[in-house]
């Protein structure tokens, strides 16, 4: 049964989403202004302003704020919603899109482009995000396994004939898509940071399909 928020709950959720977005924007602005290593959580909080406690309600580190990595990534239900929102007929496309920072209604394209620019300047950040995703892999894999079974049963059956169970198939898909996103962003940086986020996503999808063709 669908749950409807009361007006007060809805207002609370909108305020929380705004605070999170403000923290992300502050982290991005500071990281663009000078060397990332010099940016502190203190400065991010001061720019809003909010307390340290508020910052750590949303993010574990400044790097998580830069790339919209949240503890919720390990929540199968939350990631399943991301997959459903991103699905446009391609399971691989949905997983790749879901691995990018969330596009809120009325979201700022400039923030998303800033993330890619910072990733280009600091390749280690992409590796760090991959490690964070690895920490949350159980939730991701559970969501993707259910998603593949529902959206692409033929692919699930094809994997099964190869002796690959749903969780193993989902794990392969997550690993392939994380690697594909890393490759696509690196190529984007090497080509002068030209091209849109949509083009980077499309390239990541093509790479992921090449890495794991059985996943479609």
mmCIF file with all atom_site columns, C-alpha atoms in Angstrom:
data_model
loop_
_atom_site.group_PDB
_atom_site.id
_atom_site.type_symbol
_atom_site.label_atom_id
_atom_site.label_alt_id
_atom_site.label_comp_id
_atom_site.label_asym_id
_atom_site.label_entity_id
_atom_site.label_seq_id
_atom_site.pdbx_PDB_ins_code
_atom_site.Cartn_x
_atom_site.Cartn_y
_atom_site.Cartn_z
_atom_site.occupancy
_atom_site.B_iso_or_equiv
_atom_site.pdbx_formal_charge
_atom_site.auth_seq_id
_atom_site.auth_comp_id
_atom_site.auth_asym_id
_atom_site.auth_atom_id
_atom_site.pdbx_PDB_model_num
ATOM 1   C CA . UNK A 1 1   ? 0.000  0.000   0.000   1.00 0.00 ? 1   UNK A CA 1
ATOM 2   C CA . UNK A 1 2   ? 1.363  3.417   -0.923  1.00 0.00 ? 2   UNK A CA 1
ATOM 3   C CA . UNK A 1 3   ? 2.263  5.618   2.021   1.00 0.00 ? 3   UNK A CA 1
ATOM 4   C CA . UNK A 1 4   ? 1.244  9.250   1.841   1.00 0.00 ? 4   UNK A CA 1
ATOM 5   C CA . UNK A 1 5   ? 3.140  11.839  3.846   1.00 0.00 ? 5   UNK A CA 1
ATOM 6   C CA . UNK A 1 6   ? 1.272  14.319  6.011   1.00 0.00 ? 6   UNK A CA 1
ATOM 7   C CA . UNK A 1 7   ? 1.906  18.027  5.218   1.00 0.00 ? 7   UNK A CA 1
ATOM 8   C CA . UNK A 1 8   ? 4.312  18.286  8.176   1.00 0.00 ? 8   UNK A CA 1
ATOM 9   C CA . UNK A 1 9   ? 6.183  15.114  7.158   1.00 0.00 ? 9   UNK A CA 1
ATOM 10  C CA . UNK A 1 10  ? 6.378  16.324  3.566   1.00 0.00 ? 10  UNK A CA 1
ATOM 11  C CA . UNK A 1 11  ? 7.787  19.671  4.691   1.00 0.00 ? 11  UNK A CA 1
ATOM 12  C CA . UNK A 1 12  ? 10.347 17.894  6.882   1.00 0.00 ? 12  UNK A CA 1
ATOM 13  C CA . UNK A 1 13  ? 11.489 15.720  3.988   1.00 0.00 ? 13  UNK A CA 1
ATOM 14  C CA . UNK A 1 14  ? 11.808 18.734  1.672   1.00 0.00 ? 14  UNK A CA 1
ATOM 15  C CA . UNK A 1 15  ? 13.871 20.584  4.271   1.00 0.00 ? 15  UNK A CA 1
ATOM 16  C CA . UNK A 1 16  ? 16.156 17.564  4.705   1.00 0.00 ? 16  UNK A CA 1
ATOM 17  C CA . UNK A 1 17  ? 16.591 17.272  0.947   1.00 0.00 ? 17  UNK A CA 1
ATOM 18  C CA . UNK A 1 18  ? 17.450 20.973  0.745   1.00 0.00 ? 18  UNK A CA 1
ATOM 19  C CA . UNK A 1 19  ? 20.045 20.740  3.532   1.00 0.00 ? 19  UNK A CA 1
ATOM 20  C CA . UNK A 1 20  ? 21.650 17.736  1.838   1.00 0.00 ? 20  UNK A CA 1
ATOM 21  C CA . UNK A 1 21  ? 21.736 19.569  -1.498  1.00 0.00 ? 21  UNK A CA 1
ATOM 22  C CA . UNK A 1 22  ? 23.211 22.662  0.169   1.00 0.00 ? 22  UNK A CA 1
ATOM 23  C CA . UNK A 1 23  ? 25.977 20.571  1.755   1.00 0.00 ? 23  UNK A CA 1
ATOM 24  C CA . UNK A 1 24  ? 26.759 18.919  -1.582  1.00 0.00 ? 24  UNK A CA 1
ATOM 25  C CA . UNK A 1 25  ? 26.891 22.291  -3.323  1.00 0.00 ? 25  UNK A CA 1
ATOM 26  C CA . UNK A 1 26  ? 29.164 23.776  -0.640  1.00 0.00 ? 26  UNK A CA 1
ATOM 27  C CA . UNK A 1 27  ? 31.554 20.812  -0.886  1.00 0.00 ? 27  UNK A CA 1
ATOM 28  C CA . UNK A 1 28  ? 31.653 21.103  -4.674  1.00 0.00 ? 28  UNK A CA 1
ATOM 29  C CA . UNK A 1 29  ? 32.223 24.857  -4.653  1.00 0.00 ? 29  UNK A CA 1
ATOM 30  C CA . UNK A 1 30  ? 35.094 24.585  -2.183  1.00 0.00 ? 30  UNK A CA 1
ATOM 31  C CA . UNK A 1 31  ? 36.668 21.668  -4.072  1.00 0.00 ? 31  UNK A CA 1
ATOM 32  C CA . UNK A 1 32  ? 36.559 23.708  -7.295  1.00 0.00 ? 32  UNK A CA 1
ATOM 33  C CA . UNK A 1 33  ? 38.045 26.786  -5.616  1.00 0.00 ? 33  UNK A CA 1
ATOM 34  C CA . UNK A 1 34  ? 41.183 25.094  -4.334  1.00 0.00 ? 34  UNK A CA 1
ATOM 35  C CA . UNK A 1 35  ? 42.938 21.806  -3.671  1.00 0.00 ? 35  UNK A CA 1
ATOM 36  C CA . UNK A 1 36  ? 40.556 19.187  -2.358  1.00 0.00 ? 36  UNK A CA 1
ATOM 37  C CA . UNK A 1 37  ? 42.954 18.106  0.410   1.00 0.00 ? 37  UNK A CA 1
ATOM 38  C CA . UNK A 1 38  ? 42.711 21.591  1.907   1.00 0.00 ? 38  UNK A CA 1
ATOM 39  C CA . UNK A 1 39  ? 38.911 21.556  2.117   1.00 0.00 ? 39  UNK A CA 1
ATOM 40  C CA . UNK A 1 40  ? 37.563 20.665  5.553   1.00 0.00 ? 40  UNK A CA 1
ATOM 41  C CA . UNK A 1 41  ? 34.179 19.623  6.889   1.00 0.00 ? 41  UNK A CA 1
ATOM 42  C CA . UNK A 1 42  ? 34.349 22.749  9.094   1.00 0.00 ? 42  UNK A CA 1
ATOM 43  C CA . UNK A 1 43  ? 34.427 24.958  5.999   1.00 0.00 ? 43  UNK A CA 1
ATOM 44  C CA . UNK A 1 44  ? 31.614 23.052  4.314   1.00 0.00 ? 44  UNK A CA 1
ATOM 45  C CA . UNK A 1 45  ? 29.430 23.450  7.388   1.00 0.00 ? 45  UNK A CA 1
ATOM 46  C CA . UNK A 1 46  ? 30.306 27.124  7.784   1.00 0.00 ? 46  UNK A CA 1
ATOM 47  C CA . UNK A 1 47  ? 29.237 27.914  4.236   1.00 0.00 ? 47  UNK A CA 1
ATOM 48  C CA . UNK A 1 48  ? 25.617 26.764  4.842   1.00 0.00 ? 48  UNK A CA 1
ATOM 49  C CA . UNK A 1 49  ? 25.801 27.217  7.944   1.00 0.00 ? 49  UNK A CA 1
ATOM 50  C CA . UNK A 1 50  ? 24.998 24.009  9.825   1.00 0.00 ? 50  UNK A CA 1
ATOM 51  C CA . UNK A 1 51  ? 26.579 22.020  12.640  1.00 0.00 ? 51  UNK A CA 1
ATOM 52  C CA . UNK A 1 52  ? 28.999 19.121  12.335  1.00 0.00 ? 52  UNK A CA 1
ATOM 53  C CA . UNK A 1 53  ? 26.264 16.884  13.685  1.00 0.00 ? 53  UNK A CA 1
ATOM 54  C CA . UNK A 1 54  ? 23.970 17.901  10.824  1.00 0.00 ? 54  UNK A CA 1
ATOM 55  C CA . UNK A 1 55  ? 26.687 17.179  8.252   1.00 0.00 ? 55  UNK A CA 1
ATOM 56  C CA . UNK A 1 56  ? 27.297 13.692  9.634   1.00 0.00 ? 56  UNK A CA 1
ATOM 57  C CA . UNK A 1 57  ? 23.566 12.968  9.632   1.00 0.00 ? 57  UNK A CA 1
ATOM 58  C CA . UNK A 1 58  ? 23.860 12.969  5.849   1.00 0.00 ? 58  UNK A CA 1
ATOM 59  C CA . UNK A 1 59  ? 27.433 11.990  4.979   1.00 0.00 ? 59  UNK A CA 1
ATOM 60  C CA . UNK A 1 60  ? 30.350 10.092  6.491   1.00 0.00 ? 60  UNK A CA 1
ATOM 61  C CA . UNK A 1 61  ? 33.065 12.193  4.813   1.00 0.00 ? 61  UNK A CA 1
ATOM 62  C CA . UNK A 1 62  ? 33.536 15.243  2.585   1.00 0.00 ? 62  UNK A CA 1
ATOM 63  C CA . UNK A 1 63  ? 34.184 12.889  -0.333  1.00 0.00 ? 63  UNK A CA 1
ATOM 64  C CA . UNK A 1 64  ? 30.773 11.316  0.198   1.00 0.00 ? 64  UNK A CA 1
ATOM 65  C CA . UNK A 1 65  ? 29.230 14.787  0.002   1.00 0.00 ? 65  UNK A CA 1
ATOM 66  C CA . UNK A 1 66  ? 31.085 15.446  -3.244  1.00 0.00 ? 66  UNK A CA 1
ATOM 67  C CA . UNK A 1 67  ? 29.699 12.342  -4.908  1.00 0.00 ? 67  UNK A CA 1
ATOM 68  C CA . UNK A 1 68  ? 26.300 11.999  -3.235  1.00 0.00 ? 68  UNK A CA 1
ATOM 69  C CA . UNK A 1 69  ? 27.279 8.692   -1.614  1.00 0.00 ? 69  UNK A CA 1
ATOM 70  C CA . UNK A 1 70  ? 24.891 7.909   1.201   1.00 0.00 ? 70  UNK A CA 1
ATOM 71  C CA . UNK A 1 71  ? 24.397 5.095   3.653   1.00 0.00 ? 71  UNK A CA 1
ATOM 72  C CA . UNK A 1 72  ? 21.073 4.539   1.867   1.00 0.00 ? 72  UNK A CA 1
ATOM 73  C CA . UNK A 1 73  ? 23.029 3.026   -1.053  1.00 0.00 ? 73  UNK A CA 1
ATOM 74  C CA . UNK A 1 74  ? 23.183 -0.124  1.043   1.00 0.00 ? 74  UNK A CA 1
ATOM 75  C CA . UNK A 1 75  ? 19.376 -0.170  1.408   1.00 0.00 ? 75  UNK A CA 1
ATOM 76  C CA . UNK A 1 76  ? 17.919 -2.546  -1.228  1.00 0.00 ? 76  UNK A CA 1
ATOM 77  C CA . UNK A 1 77  ? 14.536 -0.784  -1.199  1.00 0.00 ? 77  UNK A CA 1
ATOM 78  C CA . UNK A 1 78  ? 16.096 2.655   -1.734  1.00 0.00 ? 78  UNK A CA 1
ATOM 79  C CA . UNK A 1 79  ? 18.320 1.452   -4.577  1.00 0.00 ? 79  UNK A CA 1
ATOM 80  C CA . UNK A 1 80  ? 15.399 -0.479  -6.112  1.00 0.00 ? 80  UNK A CA 1
ATOM 81  C CA . UNK A 1 81  ? 13.502 2.805   -6.346  1.00 0.00 ? 81  UNK A CA 1
ATOM 82  C CA . UNK A 1 82  ? 16.494 4.382   -8.079  1.00 0.00 ? 82  UNK A CA 1
ATOM 83  C CA . UNK A 1 83  ? 16.566 1.531   -10.575 1.00 0.00 ? 83  UNK A CA 1
ATOM 84  C CA . UNK A 1 84  ? 12.840 1.802   -11.298 1.00 0.00 ? 84  UNK A CA 1
ATOM 85  C CA . UNK A 1 85  ? 13.132 5.560   -11.833 1.00 0.00 ? 85  UNK A CA 1
ATOM 86  C CA . UNK A 1 86  ? 16.074 5.114   -14.219 1.00 0.00 ? 86  UNK A CA 1
ATOM 87  C CA . UNK A 1 87  ? 14.688 2.174   -16.207 1.00 0.00 ? 87  UNK A CA 1
ATOM 88  C CA . UNK A 1 88  ? 13.989 2.940   -19.858 1.00 0.00 ? 88  UNK A CA 1
ATOM 89  C CA . UNK A 1 89  ? 14.047 -0.549  -21.315 1.00 0.00 ? 89  UNK A CA 1
ATOM 90  C CA . UNK A 1 90  ? 17.666 -1.417  -20.475 1.00 0.00 ? 90  UNK A CA 1
ATOM 91  C CA . UNK A 1 91  ? 18.748 -3.107  -17.240 1.00 0.00 ? 91  UNK A CA 1
ATOM 92  C CA . UNK A 1 92  ? 22.382 -2.086  -17.775 1.00 0.00 ? 92  UNK A CA 1
ATOM 93  C CA . UNK A 1 93  ? 21.297 1.462   -18.573 1.00 0.00 ? 93  UNK A CA 1
ATOM 94  C CA . UNK A 1 94  ? 19.265 1.628   -15.367 1.00 0.00 ? 94  UNK A CA 1
ATOM 95  C CA . UNK A 1 95  ? 22.135 0.371   -13.199 1.00 0.00 ? 95  UNK A CA 1
ATOM 96  C CA . UNK A 1 96  ? 24.594 2.833   -14.771 1.00 0.00 ? 96  UNK A CA 1
ATOM 97  C CA . UNK A 1 97  ? 22.141 5.723   -14.340 1.00 0.00 ? 97  UNK A CA 1
ATOM 98  C CA . UNK A 1 98  ? 21.441 4.727   -10.733 1.00 0.00 ? 98  UNK A CA 1
ATOM 99  C CA . UNK A 1 99  ? 25.170 4.806   -9.940  1.00 0.00 ? 99  UNK A CA 1
ATOM 100 C CA . UNK A 1 100 ? 25.342 8.474   -10.909 1.00 0.00 ? 100 UNK A CA 1
ATOM 101 C CA . UNK A 1 101 ? 24.406 11.105  -8.294  1.00 0.00 ? 101 UNK A CA 1
ATOM 102 C CA . UNK A 1 102 ? 20.658 11.389  -7.910  1.00 0.00 ? 102 UNK A CA 1
ATOM 103 C CA . UNK A 1 103 ? 18.915 13.934  -10.098 1.00 0.00 ? 103 UNK A CA 1
ATOM 104 C CA . UNK A 1 104 ? 16.390 15.631  -7.861  1.00 0.00 ? 104 UNK A CA 1
ATOM 105 C CA . UNK A 1 105 ? 13.380 17.338  -9.387  1.00 0.00 ? 105 UNK A CA 1
ATOM 106 C CA . UNK A 1 106 ? 14.670 20.664  -10.610 1.00 0.00 ? 106 UNK A CA 1
ATOM 107 C CA . UNK A 1 107 ? 18.209 19.419  -10.022 1.00 0.00 ? 107 UNK A CA 1
ATOM 108 C CA . UNK A 1 108 ? 21.219 21.474  -10.983 1.00 0.00 ? 108 UNK A CA 1
ATOM 109 C CA . UNK A 1 109 ? 23.036 20.210  -14.086 1.00 0.00 ? 109 UNK A CA 1
ATOM 110 C CA . UNK A 1 110 ? 25.976 22.403  -13.062 1.00 0.00 ? 110 UNK A CA 1
ATOM 111 C CA . UNK A 1 111 ? 26.437 20.390  -9.871  1.00 0.00 ? 111 UNK A CA 1
ATOM 112 C CA . UNK A 1 112 ? 26.533 17.147  -11.806 1.00 0.00 ? 112 UNK A CA 1
ATOM 113 C CA . UNK A 1 113 ? 29.065 18.553  -14.266 1.00 0.00 ? 113 UNK A CA 1
ATOM 114 C CA . UNK A 1 114 ? 31.152 19.866  -11.353 1.00 0.00 ? 114 UNK A CA 1
ATOM 115 C CA . UNK A 1 115 ? 31.281 16.345  -9.921  1.00 0.00 ? 115 UNK A CA 1
ATOM 116 C CA . UNK A 1 116 ? 32.644 14.990  -13.170 1.00 0.00 ? 116 UNK A CA 1
ATOM 117 C CA . UNK A 1 117 ? 35.211 17.808  -13.348 1.00 0.00 ? 117 UNK A CA 1
ATOM 118 C CA . UNK A 1 118 ? 36.405 17.104  -9.799  1.00 0.00 ? 118 UNK A CA 1
ATOM 119 C CA . UNK A 1 119 ? 36.566 13.384  -10.600 1.00 0.00 ? 119 UNK A CA 1
ATOM 120 C CA . UNK A 1 120 ? 38.726 14.232  -13.602 1.00 0.00 ? 120 UNK A CA 1
ATOM 121 C CA . UNK A 1 121 ? 41.103 16.248  -11.415 1.00 0.00 ? 121 UNK A CA 1
ATOM 122 C CA . UNK A 1 122 ? 41.214 13.576  -8.701  1.00 0.00 ? 122 UNK A CA 1
ATOM 123 C CA . UNK A 1 123 ? 41.025 10.060  -10.229 1.00 0.00 ? 123 UNK A CA 1
ATOM 124 C CA . UNK A 1 124 ? 41.452 8.577   -6.781  1.00 0.00 ? 124 UNK A CA 1
ATOM 125 C CA . UNK A 1 125 ? 37.985 9.790   -5.865  1.00 0.00 ? 125 UNK A CA 1
ATOM 126 C CA . UNK A 1 126 ? 36.409 7.427   -8.361  1.00 0.00 ? 126 UNK A CA 1
ATOM 127 C CA . UNK A 1 127 ? 38.367 4.545   -6.864  1.00 0.00 ? 127 UNK A CA 1
ATOM 128 C CA . UNK A 1 128 ? 37.209 5.652   -3.424  1.00 0.00 ? 128 UNK A CA 1
ATOM 129 C CA . UNK A 1 129 ? 33.589 5.731   -4.550  1.00 0.00 ? 129 UNK A CA 1
ATOM 130 C CA . UNK A 1 130 ? 34.055 2.234   -5.961  1.00 0.00 ? 130 UNK A CA 1
ATOM 131 C CA . UNK A 1 131 ? 35.353 1.088   -2.569  1.00 0.00 ? 131 UNK A CA 1
ATOM 132 C CA . UNK A 1 132 ? 32.369 2.693   -0.841  1.00 0.00 ? 132 UNK A CA 1
ATOM 133 C CA . UNK A 1 133 ? 30.042 0.928   -3.240  1.00 0.00 ? 133 UNK A CA 1
ATOM 134 C CA . UNK A 1 134 ? 31.888 -2.288  -2.461  1.00 0.00 ? 134 UNK A CA 1
ATOM 135 C CA . UNK A 1 135 ? 31.171 -1.747  1.246   1.00 0.00 ? 135 UNK A CA 1
ATOM 136 C CA . UNK A 1 136 ? 27.485 -1.385  0.379   1.00 0.00 ? 136 UNK A CA 1
ATOM 137 C CA . UNK A 1 137 ? 27.504 -4.162  -2.205  1.00 0.00 ? 137 UNK A CA 1
ATOM 138 C CA . UNK A 1 138 ? 25.113 -6.492  -0.347  1.00 0.00 ? 138 UNK A CA 1
ATOM 139 C CA . UNK A 1 139 ? 22.287 -3.986  -0.613  1.00 0.00 ? 139 UNK A CA 1
ATOM 140 C CA . UNK A 1 140 ? 23.123 -3.124  -4.207  1.00 0.00 ? 140 UNK A CA 1
ATOM 141 C CA . UNK A 1 141 ? 23.309 -6.775  -5.267  1.00 0.00 ? 141 UNK A CA 1
ATOM 142 C CA . UNK A 1 142 ? 20.003 -7.656  -3.607  1.00 0.00 ? 142 UNK A CA 1
ATOM 143 C CA . UNK A 1 143 ? 18.246 -4.787  -5.373  1.00 0.00 ? 143 UNK A CA 1
ATOM 144 C CA . UNK A 1 144 ? 19.805 -5.550  -8.756  1.00 0.00 ? 144 UNK A CA 1
ATOM 145 C CA . UNK A 1 145 ? 19.074 -9.284  -8.498  1.00 0.00 ? 145 UNK A CA 1
ATOM 146 C CA . UNK A 1 146 ? 15.376 -8.610  -7.921  1.00 0.00 ? 146 UNK A CA 1
ATOM 147 C CA . UNK A 1 147 ? 15.381 -5.957  -10.644 1.00 0.00 ? 147 UNK A CA 1
ATOM 148 C CA . UNK A 1 148 ? 16.909 -8.257  -13.279 1.00 0.00 ? 148 UNK A CA 1
ATOM 149 C CA . UNK A 1 149 ? 14.478 -11.053 -12.428 1.00 0.00 ? 149 UNK A CA 1
ATOM 150 C CA . UNK A 1 150 ? 11.531 -8.691  -12.821 1.00 0.00 ? 150 UNK A CA 1
ATOM 151 C CA . UNK A 1 151 ? 12.658 -6.606  -15.799 1.00 0.00 ? 151 UNK A CA 1
ATOM 152 C CA . UNK A 1 152 ? 14.751 -9.043  -17.828 1.00 0.00 ? 152 UNK A CA 1
ATOM 153 C CA . UNK A 1 153 ? 13.774 -12.648 -17.043 1.00 0.00 ? 153 UNK A CA 1
ATOM 154 C CA . UNK A 1 154 ? 15.344 -13.826 -20.311 1.00 0.00 ? 154 UNK A CA 1
ATOM 155 C CA . UNK A 1 155 ? 18.729 -12.558 -19.154 1.00 0.00 ? 155 UNK A CA 1
ATOM 156 C CA . UNK A 1 156 ? 18.258 -14.209 -15.770 1.00 0.00 ? 156 UNK A CA 1
ATOM 157 C CA . UNK A 1 157 ? 17.375 -17.487 -17.494 1.00 0.00 ? 157 UNK A CA 1
ATOM 158 C CA . UNK A 1 158 ? 20.388 -17.213 -19.822 1.00 0.00 ? 158 UNK A CA 1
ATOM 159 C CA . UNK A 1 159 ? 22.676 -16.700 -16.836 1.00 0.00 ? 159 UNK A CA 1
ATOM 160 C CA . UNK A 1 160 ? 21.035 -19.633 -15.078 1.00 0.00 ? 160 UNK A CA 1
ATOM 161 C CA . UNK A 1 161 ? 21.842 -21.942 -18.005 1.00 0.00 ? 161 UNK A CA 1
ATOM 162 C CA . UNK A 1 162 ? 25.491 -21.005 -17.454 1.00 0.00 ? 162 UNK A CA 1
ATOM 163 C CA . UNK A 1 163 ? 25.217 -21.972 -13.798 1.00 0.00 ? 163 UNK A CA 1
ATOM 164 C CA . UNK A 1 164 ? 25.144 -18.358 -12.605 1.00 0.00 ? 164 UNK A CA 1
ATOM 165 C CA . UNK A 1 165 ? 22.647 -17.731 -9.797  1.00 0.00 ? 165 UNK A CA 1
ATOM 166 C CA . UNK A 1 166 ? 20.750 -14.394 -9.507  1.00 0.00 ? 166 UNK A CA 1
ATOM 167 C CA . UNK A 1 167 ? 23.019 -12.930 -6.821  1.00 0.00 ? 167 UNK A CA 1
ATOM 168 C CA . UNK A 1 168 ? 26.163 -13.810 -8.786  1.00 0.00 ? 168 UNK A CA 1
ATOM 169 C CA . UNK A 1 169 ? 24.652 -12.318 -11.940 1.00 0.00 ? 169 UNK A CA 1
ATOM 170 C CA . UNK A 1 170 ? 23.706 -9.148  -10.070 1.00 0.00 ? 170 UNK A CA 1
ATOM 171 C CA . UNK A 1 171 ? 27.161 -8.868  -8.515  1.00 0.00 ? 171 UNK A CA 1
ATOM 172 C CA . UNK A 1 172 ? 28.766 -9.198  -11.943 1.00 0.00 ? 172 UNK A CA 1
ATOM 173 C CA . UNK A 1 173 ? 26.460 -6.491  -13.271 1.00 0.00 ? 173 UNK A CA 1
ATOM 174 C CA . UNK A 1 174 ? 27.254 -4.117  -10.387 1.00 0.00 ? 174 UNK A CA 1
ATOM 175 C CA . UNK A 1 175 ? 31.010 -4.672  -10.769 1.00 0.00 ? 175 UNK A CA 1
ATOM 176 C CA . UNK A 1 176 ? 30.837 -4.230  -14.557 1.00 0.00 ? 176 UNK A CA 1
ATOM 177 C CA . UNK A 1 177 ? 28.785 -1.033  -14.298 1.00 0.00 ? 177 UNK A CA 1
ATOM 178 C CA . UNK A 1 178 ? 30.984 0.504   -11.585 1.00 0.00 ? 178 UNK A CA 1
ATOM 179 C CA . UNK A 1 179 ? 34.049 -0.212  -13.725 1.00 0.00 ? 179 UNK A CA 1
ATOM 180 C CA . UNK A 1 180 ? 32.329 1.109   -16.841 1.00 0.00 ? 180 UNK A CA 1
ATOM 181 C CA . UNK A 1 181 ? 31.423 4.390   -15.124 1.00 0.00 ? 181 UNK A CA 1
ATOM 182 C CA . UNK A 1 182 ? 35.043 4.764   -13.999 1.00 0.00 ? 182 UNK A CA 1
ATOM 183 C CA . UNK A 1 183 ? 36.310 4.171   -17.557 1.00 0.00 ? 183 UNK A CA 1
ATOM 184 C CA . UNK A 1 184 ? 33.767 6.552   -19.110 1.00 0.00 ? 184 UNK A CA 1
ATOM 185 C CA . UNK A 1 185 ? 34.600 9.393   -16.702 1.00 0.00 ? 185 UNK A CA 1
ATOM 186 C CA . UNK A 1 186 ? 38.341 8.850   -17.210 1.00 0.00 ? 186 UNK A CA 1
ATOM 187 C CA . UNK A 1 187 ? 37.915 8.986   -20.987 1.00 0.00 ? 187 UNK A CA 1
ATOM 188 C CA . UNK A 1 188 ? 35.791 12.131  -20.642 1.00 0.00 ? 188 UNK A CA 1
ATOM 189 C CA . UNK A 1 189 ? 38.603 13.770  -18.647 1.00 0.00 ? 189 UNK A CA 1
ATOM 190 C CA . UNK A 1 190 ? 41.307 12.675  -21.090 1.00 0.00 ? 190 UNK A CA 1
ATOM 191 C CA . UNK A 1 191 ? 39.311 14.184  -23.964 1.00 0.00 ? 191 UNK A CA 1
ATOM 192 C CA . UNK A 1 192 ? 39.319 17.603  -22.345 1.00 0.00 ? 192 UNK A CA 1
ATOM 193 C CA . UNK A 1 193 ? 36.189 17.242  -20.193 1.00 0.00 ? 193 UNK A CA 1
ATOM 194 C CA . UNK A 1 194 ? 34.027 17.818  -23.257 1.00 0.00 ? 194 UNK A CA 1
ATOM 195 C CA . UNK A 1 195 ? 30.632 16.231  -23.628 1.00 0.00 ? 195 UNK A CA 1
ATOM 196 C CA . UNK A 1 196 ? 27.511 16.018  -21.523 1.00 0.00 ? 196 UNK A CA 1
ATOM 197 C CA . UNK A 1 197 ? 26.675 13.773  -18.592 1.00 0.00 ? 197 UNK A CA 1
ATOM 198 C CA . UNK A 1 198 ? 24.216 11.946  -20.861 1.00 0.00 ? 198 UNK A CA 1
ATOM 199 C CA . UNK A 1 199 ? 27.065 11.135  -23.256 1.00 0.00 ? 199 UNK A CA 1
ATOM 200 C CA . UNK A 1 200 ? 29.235 9.861   -20.396 1.00 0.00 ? 200 UNK A CA 1
ATOM 201 C CA . UNK A 1 201 ? 26.383 7.634   -19.217 1.00 0.00 ? 201 UNK A CA 1
ATOM 202 C CA . UNK A 1 202 ? 25.847 6.312   -22.750 1.00 0.00 ? 202 UNK A CA 1
ATOM 203 C CA . UNK A 1 203 ? 29.553 5.490   -23.029 1.00 0.00 ? 203 UNK A CA 1
ATOM 204 C CA . UNK A 1 204 ? 29.462 3.731   -19.649 1.00 0.00 ? 204 UNK A CA 1
ATOM 205 C CA . UNK A 1 205 ? 26.496 1.639   -20.791 1.00 0.00 ? 205 UNK A CA 1
ATOM 206 C CA . UNK A 1 206 ? 28.359 0.640   -23.970 1.00 0.00 ? 206 UNK A CA 1
ATOM 207 C CA . UNK A 1 207 ? 31.450 -0.341  -21.960 1.00 0.00 ? 207 UNK A CA 1
ATOM 208 C CA . UNK A 1 208 ? 29.396 -2.315  -19.421 1.00 0.00 ? 208 UNK A CA 1
ATOM 209 C CA . UNK A 1 209 ? 27.655 -4.243  -22.201 1.00 0.00 ? 209 UNK A CA 1
ATOM 210 C CA . UNK A 1 210 ? 31.022 -5.034  -23.754 1.00 0.00 ? 210 UNK A CA 1
ATOM 211 C CA . UNK A 1 211 ? 32.304 -6.257  -20.374 1.00 0.00 ? 211 UNK A CA 1
ATOM 212 C CA . UNK A 1 212 ? 29.244 -8.361  -19.629 1.00 0.00 ? 212 UNK A CA 1
ATOM 213 C CA . UNK A 1 213 ? 27.305 -9.042  -22.860 1.00 0.00 ? 213 UNK A CA 1
ATOM 214 C CA . UNK A 1 214 ? 25.128 -11.742 -21.306 1.00 0.00 ? 214 UNK A CA 1
ATOM 215 C CA . UNK A 1 215 ? 23.586 -9.055  -19.091 1.00 0.00 ? 215 UNK A CA 1
ATOM 216 C CA . UNK A 1 216 ? 22.132 -7.081  -22.007 1.00 0.00 ? 216 UNK A CA 1
#
